[in-house]
Amino acid sequence: MDESATLLLLALALLAALAMQPWRLLQQTGLVSPLLAALVITPWLWAMPWLHHMPLQLQLSGACLITLVLGWPLAVPVLCLVALAAGWLASLPWSAQVDLAFWMGVLPASFATLIGAALRRWIGPNMFVYILGRAFLGTVASMFAAGLLAQWSGHQLLAAIDPGLALVGRWLMAWGDGFMTGMMAAIAVAFKPHWLATWSDRLYLRKGS
C-alpha cells in the first residue's frame, strides 16, 4: 500500500472520529489524567526503535489501551498526535509518521473496537469478558491482525527484516501489548473505573452479570 492510500484511510478515520465530537468525552474529568499520560508516554514507546537504533523496529503500541481508556472517537485524534510527537522525537519523515499513526495506532484501535462490540453483542456485558476477552485477547488479536496487514501491504518500517522473523516479532509484541492492556484494564476496573470511557459499573456490574 502506497503512502497516499495510507494517508487517505487515516484521514477518513480521523474525519469519522471528529464527526462524533469526541471532545465532549473530556467533560468526564476522570479522562484528563489518562489522556495526558497517553500523550506523554506513548510517543517515547513509538520512537524508541529509532532513538536506540534497534535493528528490528518493533515496539509496544498501547493503541488498544488508549482506545479502552478514551473510546474510539477520542483515541483516533490522540493517536495521530502521538505519531506526530514520536516523529518529532525521532526526527522521522512525514511518511513514517503517517505509517505510525495508521498501522501502529488507528488500525489496531479500530480492530479492538470491533472486537469489543462483537463480544458485547454475542456474549453480553461481563467484567471477566471485558478484561480477559476485550482487553487481553482482543488486544493480541488486534495488534497481530494489524501487523499482518502491514506486512502484507509492504509496510516499509520492517522492509530490511526477513519476513518470517518479522512475523514472529509481530506475534510476540502483540502478546506484550495484550499483557500490558489486560493488566492495566484490570487495575483500572478495580481502582479507577472512571479512567475507562468504555467501562460502566451499571452495565458490567449489574446483578446477575
Coordinates of C-alpha atoms in Angstrom, one line a residue:
M1 CA 0.0 0.0 0.0
D2 CA 1.5 3.3 -1.0
E3 CA 1.7 6.4 1.2
S4 CA -1.3 8.2 -0.5
A5 CA -3.6 5.2 0.2
T6 CA -2.5 5.0 3.9
L7 CA -2.9 8.8 4.3
L8 CA -6.4 8.6 2.7
L9 CA -7.5 5.8 5.1
L10 CA -6.1 7.7 8.1
A11 CA -7.8 10.9 7.0
L12 CA -11.2 9.1 6.7
A13 CA -10.8 7.6 10.1
L14 CA -9.9 10.9 11.6
L15 CA -12.8 12.7 10.0
A16 CA -15.2 10.0 11.2
A17 CA -13.9 10.3 14.7
L18 CA -14.1 14.1 14.7
A19 CA -17.7 13.9 13.4
M20 CA -18.6 12.2 16.6
Q21 CA -17.4 15.3 18.6
P22 CA -15.0 13.3 20.8
W23 CA -14.0 16.4 22.8
R24 CA -17.4 16.0 24.7
L25 CA -15.9 13.0 26.4
L26 CA -13.5 15.3 28.2
Q27 CA -16.4 16.5 30.3
Q28 CA -15.7 13.4 32.2
T29 CA -12.8 14.8 34.2
G30 CA -11.5 11.4 35.0
L31 CA -10.3 11.0 31.5
V32 CA -8.0 14.0 31.6
S33 CA -5.2 12.3 33.6
P34 CA -5.0 9.2 31.3
L35 CA -5.2 11.4 28.2
L36 CA -2.2 13.4 29.4
A37 CA -0.3 10.2 30.3
A38 CA -1.0 8.8 26.8
L39 CA 0.3 12.0 25.1
V40 CA 3.5 12.0 27.3
I41 CA 4.4 8.3 27.5
T42 CA 3.3 6.7 24.2
P43 CA 5.4 8.9 21.8
W44 CA 8.5 7.6 23.5
L45 CA 7.4 4.0 23.0
W46 CA 6.8 4.6 19.3
A47 CA 10.0 6.5 18.8
M48 CA 12.2 4.0 20.7
P49 CA 13.4 1.9 17.8
W50 CA 14.9 5.0 16.1
L51 CA 16.2 6.6 19.2
H52 CA 18.2 3.4 20.1
H53 CA 18.9 2.3 16.6
M54 CA 17.3 -1.1 17.0
P55 CA 17.8 -3.5 14.1
L56 CA 14.3 -4.9 14.4
Q57 CA 11.9 -2.0 14.7
L58 CA 9.2 -3.4 16.8
Q59 CA 7.7 -1.6 19.8
L60 CA 4.7 -1.7 22.1
S61 CA 1.8 0.3 20.6
G62 CA -0.6 1.0 23.5
A63 CA -3.3 1.8 20.9
C64 CA -5.8 -0.7 22.3
L65 CA -5.2 0.5 25.9
I66 CA -5.8 4.1 24.8
T67 CA -9.0 3.0 23.0
L68 CA -10.3 1.3 26.1
V69 CA -9.5 4.4 28.2
L70 CA -10.7 7.1 25.8
G71 CA -13.1 5.4 23.4
W72 CA -12.5 5.1 19.7
P73 CA -13.6 8.7 18.7
L74 CA -11.2 10.4 21.1
A75 CA -8.5 7.7 20.7
V76 CA -8.1 8.3 16.9
P77 CA -7.0 12.0 17.1
V78 CA -4.9 11.3 20.2
L79 CA -3.1 8.5 18.3
C80 CA -2.5 10.9 15.4
L81 CA -0.9 13.4 17.9
V82 CA 1.2 10.6 19.3
A83 CA 2.5 9.8 15.9
L84 CA 3.4 13.5 15.3
A85 CA 5.2 13.6 18.7
A86 CA 7.1 10.4 18.0
G87 CA 8.1 11.8 14.6
W88 CA 9.4 14.9 16.3
L89 CA 11.3 13.0 18.9
A90 CA 13.0 10.7 16.4
S91 CA 13.2 13.2 13.5
L92 CA 11.1 10.9 11.3
P93 CA 9.9 11.9 7.8
W94 CA 6.2 12.6 7.2
S95 CA 5.6 9.2 5.5
A96 CA 6.9 7.4 8.6
Q97 CA 4.6 9.4 10.8
V98 CA 1.6 8.6 8.7
D99 CA 2.6 4.9 8.8
L100 CA 2.9 5.0 12.6
A101 CA -0.4 6.8 13.0
F102 CA -2.3 4.3 10.9
W103 CA -0.5 0.9 11.4
M104 CA 0.5 1.3 15.0
G105 CA -2.4 3.4 16.1
V106 CA -5.7 3.8 14.2
L107 CA -5.9 0.3 12.6
P108 CA -5.4 -1.8 15.8
A109 CA -7.6 0.7 17.7
S110 CA -10.4 0.1 15.1
F111 CA -10.0 -3.7 15.3
A112 CA -10.1 -3.5 19.1
T113 CA -13.4 -1.5 18.9
L114 CA -15.0 -4.0 16.5
I115 CA -13.9 -7.0 18.7
G116 CA -15.3 -5.2 21.8
A117 CA -18.6 -4.6 20.1
A118 CA -18.8 -8.2 18.9
L119 CA -18.1 -9.6 22.4
R120 CA -20.8 -7.4 23.9
R121 CA -23.2 -8.4 21.1
W122 CA -22.7 -12.2 21.3
I123 CA -21.6 -12.8 24.9
G124 CA -23.0 -9.8 26.7
P125 CA -21.6 -7.3 29.2
N126 CA -19.4 -9.2 31.7
M127 CA -16.5 -8.0 33.7
F128 CA -14.3 -11.0 33.0
V129 CA -15.1 -10.9 29.3
Y130 CA -14.2 -7.2 29.3
I131 CA -10.8 -7.8 31.0
L132 CA -9.8 -11.2 29.5
G133 CA -11.6 -11.0 26.2
R134 CA -11.6 -7.4 25.2
A135 CA -8.6 -6.0 27.0
F136 CA -6.2 -9.0 26.8
L137 CA -7.0 -11.4 24.0
G138 CA -8.7 -8.7 21.9
T139 CA -5.6 -6.6 22.0
V140 CA -3.4 -9.6 21.0
A141 CA -5.8 -10.3 18.0
S142 CA -6.0 -6.6 17.0
M143 CA -2.3 -6.0 17.1
F144 CA -1.3 -9.2 15.3
A145 CA -4.0 -8.6 12.6
A146 CA -2.8 -5.0 12.1
G147 CA 0.8 -6.3 11.9
L148 CA -0.2 -8.9 9.3
L149 CA -1.9 -6.4 7.1
A150 CA 1.0 -4.0 7.5
Q151 CA 3.5 -6.7 6.4
W152 CA 1.2 -8.0 3.6
S153 CA 0.8 -4.4 2.2
G154 CA 4.6 -3.8 2.2
H155 CA 4.8 -1.7 5.3
Q156 CA 8.3 -0.2 4.9
L157 CA 9.4 0.0 8.6
L158 CA 10.3 -3.7 8.5
A159 CA 11.5 -3.9 4.9
A160 CA 15.1 -4.9 5.8
I161 CA 14.0 -7.7 8.1
D162 CA 13.3 -11.3 6.9
P163 CA 9.5 -11.7 6.6
G164 CA 9.5 -14.8 8.8
L165 CA 11.4 -13.1 11.6
A166 CA 9.2 -10.0 11.3
L167 CA 6.1 -12.2 11.6
V168 CA 7.5 -13.8 14.8
G169 CA 8.3 -10.4 16.2
R170 CA 4.9 -9.1 15.5
W171 CA 3.3 -12.1 17.2
L172 CA 5.4 -11.7 20.3
M173 CA 4.9 -8.0 20.5
A174 CA 1.1 -8.5 20.1
W175 CA 1.2 -10.6 23.3
G176 CA 3.3 -7.9 25.0
D177 CA 0.6 -5.4 24.2
G178 CA -2.1 -7.8 25.3
F179 CA -0.5 -8.4 28.7
M180 CA 0.0 -4.6 29.2
T181 CA -3.5 -3.7 28.2
G182 CA -5.1 -6.6 30.2
M183 CA -3.1 -5.7 33.3
M184 CA -3.9 -2.0 33.2
A185 CA -7.6 -2.6 32.4
A186 CA -7.9 -5.0 35.4
I187 CA -6.2 -2.4 37.7
A188 CA -8.4 0.4 36.4
V189 CA -11.6 -1.6 36.8
A190 CA -10.7 -2.4 40.4
F191 CA -9.4 1.0 41.5
K192 CA -10.0 3.7 38.8
P193 CA -13.1 2.7 36.7
H194 CA -13.7 6.4 35.8
W195 CA -10.4 6.2 33.8
L196 CA -12.1 3.9 31.3
A197 CA -14.6 5.5 28.9
T198 CA -15.6 2.0 27.7
W199 CA -16.4 0.8 31.2
S200 CA -19.7 1.2 33.1
D201 CA -20.3 -0.1 36.6
R202 CA -24.1 0.0 35.9
L203 CA -23.6 -2.2 32.8
Y204 CA -20.9 -4.6 33.8
L205 CA -21.6 -5.0 37.5
R206 CA -25.3 -5.3 37.3
K207 CA -26.9 -8.1 39.4
G208 CA -26.6 -11.4 37.8
S209 CA -23.7 -10.4 35.5

